[in-house]
XYZ file of N, CA and C in Angstrom:
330
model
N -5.550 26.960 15.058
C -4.415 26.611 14.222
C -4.733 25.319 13.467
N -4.486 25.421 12.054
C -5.042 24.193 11.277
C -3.262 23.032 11.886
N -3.867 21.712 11.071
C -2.709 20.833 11.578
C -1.521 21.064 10.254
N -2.157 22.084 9.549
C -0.963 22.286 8.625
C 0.217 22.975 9.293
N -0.118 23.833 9.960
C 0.174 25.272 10.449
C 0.860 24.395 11.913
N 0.769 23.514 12.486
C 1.223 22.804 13.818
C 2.296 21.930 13.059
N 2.331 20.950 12.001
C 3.580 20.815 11.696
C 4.608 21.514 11.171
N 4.174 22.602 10.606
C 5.541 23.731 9.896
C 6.026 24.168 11.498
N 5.211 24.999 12.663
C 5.773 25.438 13.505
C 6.610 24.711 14.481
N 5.713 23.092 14.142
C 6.899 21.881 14.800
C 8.063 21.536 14.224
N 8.274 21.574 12.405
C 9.486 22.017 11.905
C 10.353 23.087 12.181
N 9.627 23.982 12.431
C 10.492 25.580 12.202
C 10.880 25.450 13.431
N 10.311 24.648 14.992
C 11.318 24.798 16.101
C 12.545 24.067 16.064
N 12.338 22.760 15.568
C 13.043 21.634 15.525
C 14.680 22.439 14.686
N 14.295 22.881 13.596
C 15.083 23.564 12.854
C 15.892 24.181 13.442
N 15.304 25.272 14.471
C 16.226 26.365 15.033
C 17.010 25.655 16.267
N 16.526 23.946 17.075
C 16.800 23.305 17.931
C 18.560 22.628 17.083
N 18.246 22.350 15.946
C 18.736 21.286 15.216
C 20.232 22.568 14.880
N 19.610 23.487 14.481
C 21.324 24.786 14.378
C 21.707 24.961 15.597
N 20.926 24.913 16.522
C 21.424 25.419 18.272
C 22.736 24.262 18.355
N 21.910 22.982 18.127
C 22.726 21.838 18.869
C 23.979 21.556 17.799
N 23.993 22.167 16.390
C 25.107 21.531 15.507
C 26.521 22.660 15.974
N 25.445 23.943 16.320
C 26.856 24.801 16.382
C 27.204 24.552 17.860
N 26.766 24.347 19.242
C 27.383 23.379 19.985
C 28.666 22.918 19.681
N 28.265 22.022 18.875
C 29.488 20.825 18.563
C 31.005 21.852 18.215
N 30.674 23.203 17.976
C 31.848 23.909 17.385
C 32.460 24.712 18.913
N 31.454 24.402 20.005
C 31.736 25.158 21.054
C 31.291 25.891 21.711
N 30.788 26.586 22.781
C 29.983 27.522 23.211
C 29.978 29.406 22.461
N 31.563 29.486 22.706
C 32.350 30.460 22.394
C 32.012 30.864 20.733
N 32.290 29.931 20.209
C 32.131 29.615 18.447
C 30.742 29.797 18.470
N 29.601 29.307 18.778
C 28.279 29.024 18.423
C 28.213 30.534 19.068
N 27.878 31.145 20.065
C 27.802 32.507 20.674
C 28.711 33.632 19.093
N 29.212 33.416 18.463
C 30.489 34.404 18.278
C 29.715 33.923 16.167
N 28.769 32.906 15.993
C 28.650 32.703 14.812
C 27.001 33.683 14.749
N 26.381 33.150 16.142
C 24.716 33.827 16.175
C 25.009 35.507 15.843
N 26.182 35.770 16.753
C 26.341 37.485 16.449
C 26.824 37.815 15.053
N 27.679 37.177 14.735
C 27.721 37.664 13.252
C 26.636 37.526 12.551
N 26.031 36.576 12.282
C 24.675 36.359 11.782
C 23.544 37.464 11.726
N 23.374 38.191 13.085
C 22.605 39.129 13.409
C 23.328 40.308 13.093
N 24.402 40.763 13.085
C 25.048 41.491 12.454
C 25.750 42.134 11.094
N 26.144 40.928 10.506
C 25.781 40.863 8.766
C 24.933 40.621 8.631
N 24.159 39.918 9.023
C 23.022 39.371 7.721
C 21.610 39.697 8.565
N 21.104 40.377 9.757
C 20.310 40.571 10.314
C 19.394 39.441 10.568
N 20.314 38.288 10.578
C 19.236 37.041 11.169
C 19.828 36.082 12.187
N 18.132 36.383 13.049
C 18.036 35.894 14.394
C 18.276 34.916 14.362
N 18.595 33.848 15.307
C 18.161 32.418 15.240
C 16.513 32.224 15.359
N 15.686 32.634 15.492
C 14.216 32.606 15.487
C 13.507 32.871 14.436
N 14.666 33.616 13.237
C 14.203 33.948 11.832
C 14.618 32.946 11.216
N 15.583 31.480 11.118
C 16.323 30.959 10.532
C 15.419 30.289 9.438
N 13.994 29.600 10.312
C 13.062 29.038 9.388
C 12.841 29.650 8.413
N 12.115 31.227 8.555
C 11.678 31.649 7.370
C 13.082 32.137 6.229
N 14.374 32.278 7.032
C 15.762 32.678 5.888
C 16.385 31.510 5.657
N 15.881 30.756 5.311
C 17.006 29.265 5.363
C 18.205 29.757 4.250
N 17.365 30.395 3.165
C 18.631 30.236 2.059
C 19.831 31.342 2.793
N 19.222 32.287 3.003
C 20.208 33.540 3.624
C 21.025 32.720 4.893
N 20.154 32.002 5.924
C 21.225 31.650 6.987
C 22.187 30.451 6.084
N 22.240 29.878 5.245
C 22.999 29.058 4.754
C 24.416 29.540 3.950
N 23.552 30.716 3.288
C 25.116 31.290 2.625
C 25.832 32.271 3.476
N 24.931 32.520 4.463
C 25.669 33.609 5.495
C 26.691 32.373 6.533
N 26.031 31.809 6.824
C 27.107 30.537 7.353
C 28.423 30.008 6.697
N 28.047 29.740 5.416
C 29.438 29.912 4.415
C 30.413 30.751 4.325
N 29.626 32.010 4.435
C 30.221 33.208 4.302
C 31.553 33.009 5.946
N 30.797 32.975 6.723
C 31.199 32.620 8.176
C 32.499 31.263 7.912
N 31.899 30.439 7.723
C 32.671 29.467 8.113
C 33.463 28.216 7.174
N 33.358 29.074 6.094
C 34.032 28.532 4.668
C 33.503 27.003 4.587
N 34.525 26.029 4.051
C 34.010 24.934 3.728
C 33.309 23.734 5.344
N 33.546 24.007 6.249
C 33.378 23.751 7.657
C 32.001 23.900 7.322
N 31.072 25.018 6.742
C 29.356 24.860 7.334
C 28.799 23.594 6.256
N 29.727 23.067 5.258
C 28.631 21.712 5.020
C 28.807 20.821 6.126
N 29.853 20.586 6.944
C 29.860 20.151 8.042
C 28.731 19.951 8.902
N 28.264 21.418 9.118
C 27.225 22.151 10.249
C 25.876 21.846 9.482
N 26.139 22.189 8.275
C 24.442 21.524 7.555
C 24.513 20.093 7.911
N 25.140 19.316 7.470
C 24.963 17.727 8.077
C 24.586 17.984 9.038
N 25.190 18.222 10.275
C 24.895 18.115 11.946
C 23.220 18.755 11.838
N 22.753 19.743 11.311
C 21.700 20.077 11.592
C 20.630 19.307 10.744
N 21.069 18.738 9.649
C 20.315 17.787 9.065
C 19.640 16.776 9.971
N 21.313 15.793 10.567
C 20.824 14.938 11.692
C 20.037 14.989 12.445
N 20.062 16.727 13.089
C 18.871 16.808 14.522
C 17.754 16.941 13.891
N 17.379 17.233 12.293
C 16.610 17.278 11.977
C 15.624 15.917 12.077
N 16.641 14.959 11.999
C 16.120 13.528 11.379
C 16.183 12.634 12.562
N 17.001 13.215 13.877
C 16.660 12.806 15.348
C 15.728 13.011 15.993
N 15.152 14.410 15.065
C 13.834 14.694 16.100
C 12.333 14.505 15.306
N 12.888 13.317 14.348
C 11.667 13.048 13.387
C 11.000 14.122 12.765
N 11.666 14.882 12.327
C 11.257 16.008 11.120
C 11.346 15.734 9.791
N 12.447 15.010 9.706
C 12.780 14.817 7.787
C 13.714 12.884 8.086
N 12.631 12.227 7.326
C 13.053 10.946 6.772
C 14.498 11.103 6.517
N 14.978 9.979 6.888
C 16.583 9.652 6.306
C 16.640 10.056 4.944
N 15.934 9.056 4.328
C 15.961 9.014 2.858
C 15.720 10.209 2.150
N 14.577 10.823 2.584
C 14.736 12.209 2.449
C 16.177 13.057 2.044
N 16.565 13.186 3.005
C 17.541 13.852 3.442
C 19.200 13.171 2.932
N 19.342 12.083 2.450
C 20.132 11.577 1.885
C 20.840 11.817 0.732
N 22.027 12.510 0.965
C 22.902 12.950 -0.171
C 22.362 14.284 -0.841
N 21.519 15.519 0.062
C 20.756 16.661 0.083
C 21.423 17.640 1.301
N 21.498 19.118 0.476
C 22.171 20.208 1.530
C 21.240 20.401 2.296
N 21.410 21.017 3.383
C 20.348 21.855 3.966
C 19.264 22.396 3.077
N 19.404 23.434 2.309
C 18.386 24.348 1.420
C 17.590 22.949 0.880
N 18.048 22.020 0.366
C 17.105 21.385 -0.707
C 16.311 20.396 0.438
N 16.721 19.859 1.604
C 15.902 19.120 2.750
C 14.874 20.239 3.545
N 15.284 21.328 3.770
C 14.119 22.043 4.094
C 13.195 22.611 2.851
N 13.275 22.871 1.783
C 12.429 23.018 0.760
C 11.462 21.481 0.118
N 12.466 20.330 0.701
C 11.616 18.997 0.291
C 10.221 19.499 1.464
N 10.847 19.344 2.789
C 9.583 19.093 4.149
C 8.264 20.283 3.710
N 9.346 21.401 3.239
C 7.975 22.563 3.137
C 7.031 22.192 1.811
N 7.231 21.668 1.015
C 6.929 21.057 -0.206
C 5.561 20.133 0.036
N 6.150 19.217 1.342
C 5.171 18.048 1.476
C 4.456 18.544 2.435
N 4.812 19.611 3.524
C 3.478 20.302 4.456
C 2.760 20.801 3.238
N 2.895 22.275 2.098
C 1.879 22.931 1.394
C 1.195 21.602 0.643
N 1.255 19.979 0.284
C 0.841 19.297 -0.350
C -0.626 18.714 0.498
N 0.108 18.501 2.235
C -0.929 18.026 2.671
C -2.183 18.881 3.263
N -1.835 19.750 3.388
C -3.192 20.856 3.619
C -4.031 20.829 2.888
Protein backbone atom coordinates (compact mmCIF):
# COMPACT_ATOMS: atom_id res chain seq x y z
CA UNK A 1 0.00 0.00 0.00
CA UNK A 2 1.58 3.33 -1.16
CA UNK A 3 1.37 6.19 1.77
CA UNK A 4 -1.09 7.78 -0.55
CA UNK A 5 -3.48 4.99 -0.33
CA UNK A 6 -2.85 4.79 3.92
CA UNK A 7 -3.97 8.34 4.31
CA UNK A 8 -7.28 8.27 2.16
CA UNK A 9 -8.11 4.85 4.05
CA UNK A 10 -7.13 6.76 7.36
CA UNK A 11 -9.61 9.49 6.12
CA UNK A 12 -12.30 7.27 4.83
CA UNK A 13 -12.32 5.52 8.50
CA UNK A 14 -12.18 8.62 10.42
CA UNK A 15 -15.11 9.80 8.18
CA UNK A 16 -17.38 6.91 8.77
CA UNK A 17 -16.08 7.25 12.80
CA UNK A 18 -16.87 11.06 12.59
CA UNK A 19 -20.95 10.19 11.10
CA UNK A 20 -21.09 7.24 13.72
CA UNK A 21 -20.29 9.70 16.59
CA UNK A 22 -22.40 12.95 15.16
CA UNK A 23 -25.52 10.81 14.75
CA UNK A 24 -24.98 9.58 18.42
CA UNK A 25 -25.54 12.96 19.53
CA UNK A 26 -29.24 12.51 17.92
CA UNK A 27 -29.53 9.23 19.96
CA UNK A 28 -29.12 5.62 19.64
CA UNK A 29 -32.72 5.03 18.37
CA UNK A 30 -32.37 8.11 15.78
CA UNK A 31 -28.79 7.16 14.58
CA UNK A 32 -30.03 3.19 14.22
CA UNK A 33 -33.48 4.45 12.45
CA UNK A 34 -31.27 7.21 10.05
CA UNK A 35 -28.41 4.18 8.94
CA UNK A 36 -31.68 2.13 7.82
CA UNK A 37 -33.17 4.60 5.86
CA UNK A 38 -30.00 5.36 4.27
CA UNK A 39 -29.57 1.72 3.21
CA UNK A 40 -32.94 1.63 2.18
CA UNK A 41 -33.50 4.73 0.03
CA UNK A 42 -30.45 5.44 -1.03
CA UNK A 43 -28.58 1.98 -0.78
CA UNK A 44 -25.77 3.39 1.33
CA UNK A 45 -23.93 1.62 3.90
CA UNK A 46 -22.16 3.42 6.44
CA UNK A 47 -18.89 1.74 4.99
CA UNK A 48 -19.83 3.24 1.53
CA UNK A 49 -20.17 6.84 2.97
CA UNK A 50 -16.48 7.72 1.87
CA UNK A 51 -16.80 6.82 -1.58
CA UNK A 52 -20.92 8.54 -1.65
CA UNK A 53 -20.24 11.60 0.26
CA UNK A 54 -22.36 13.70 -2.10
CA UNK A 55 -25.31 11.02 -2.08
CA UNK A 56 -24.96 10.43 1.85
CA UNK A 57 -25.28 14.25 2.25
CA UNK A 58 -28.39 14.91 0.28
CA UNK A 59 -29.86 11.68 1.41
CA UNK A 60 -29.36 13.01 5.00
CA UNK A 61 -31.23 16.18 4.04
CA UNK A 62 -33.62 14.33 2.50
CA UNK A 63 -33.87 12.52 6.10
CA UNK A 64 -33.48 15.18 8.31
CA UNK A 65 -34.40 18.55 6.75
CA UNK A 66 -32.58 21.56 7.96
CA UNK A 67 -31.15 19.54 11.30
CA UNK A 68 -28.32 17.60 8.90
CA UNK A 69 -26.23 20.96 8.56
CA UNK A 70 -26.25 20.45 12.14
CA UNK A 71 -24.89 16.74 11.70
CA UNK A 72 -22.39 17.94 8.93
CA UNK A 73 -20.82 20.32 11.56
CA UNK A 74 -20.69 17.49 14.23
CA UNK A 75 -19.02 15.29 11.67
CA UNK A 76 -16.83 17.99 10.46
CA UNK A 77 -15.59 18.34 14.15
CA UNK A 78 -14.70 14.55 14.52
CA UNK A 79 -13.20 15.11 11.48
CA UNK A 80 -10.88 17.83 12.84
CA UNK A 81 -10.68 15.89 16.41
CA UNK A 82 -9.20 13.14 14.87
CA UNK A 83 -6.69 15.26 12.87
CA UNK A 84 -8.04 14.63 9.43
CA UNK A 85 -8.96 18.15 8.16
CA UNK A 86 -7.25 21.49 9.57
CA UNK A 87 -9.61 23.91 11.28
CA UNK A 88 -9.00 26.38 8.79
CA UNK A 89 -9.64 24.08 6.30
CA UNK A 90 -12.82 23.33 7.26
CA UNK A 91 -13.95 26.78 8.32
CA UNK A 92 -17.17 28.19 7.12
CA UNK A 93 -17.25 24.79 4.49
CA UNK A 94 -20.20 21.98 4.23
CA UNK A 95 -19.33 18.64 4.47
CA UNK A 96 -19.14 17.96 0.47
CA UNK A 97 -16.66 20.88 -0.05
CA UNK A 98 -14.21 19.69 3.29
CA UNK A 99 -14.12 16.23 2.04
CA UNK A 100 -13.42 17.18 -1.64
CA UNK A 101 -10.67 19.88 -0.16
CA UNK A 102 -8.72 16.56 1.90
CA UNK A 103 -9.23 14.35 -1.34
CA UNK A 104 -7.79 17.18 -3.45
CA UNK A 105 -4.61 17.46 -1.27
CA UNK A 106 -4.13 13.40 -0.89
CA UNK A 107 -4.35 13.10 -5.22
CA UNK A 108 -1.70 16.30 -4.99
CA UNK A 109 0.68 14.54 -2.73
CA UNK A 110 1.20 11.23 -4.41
Amino acid sequence: MELGDEAKDNFDRALVDSVSAALDALGPTVKESIFLLLQRRNSISPDQIPKLVGEFVKALQDVLGPTSRVVEKLIIAGLIARKQVPANIAQGRNLLEVVGSVRLSQVSQT
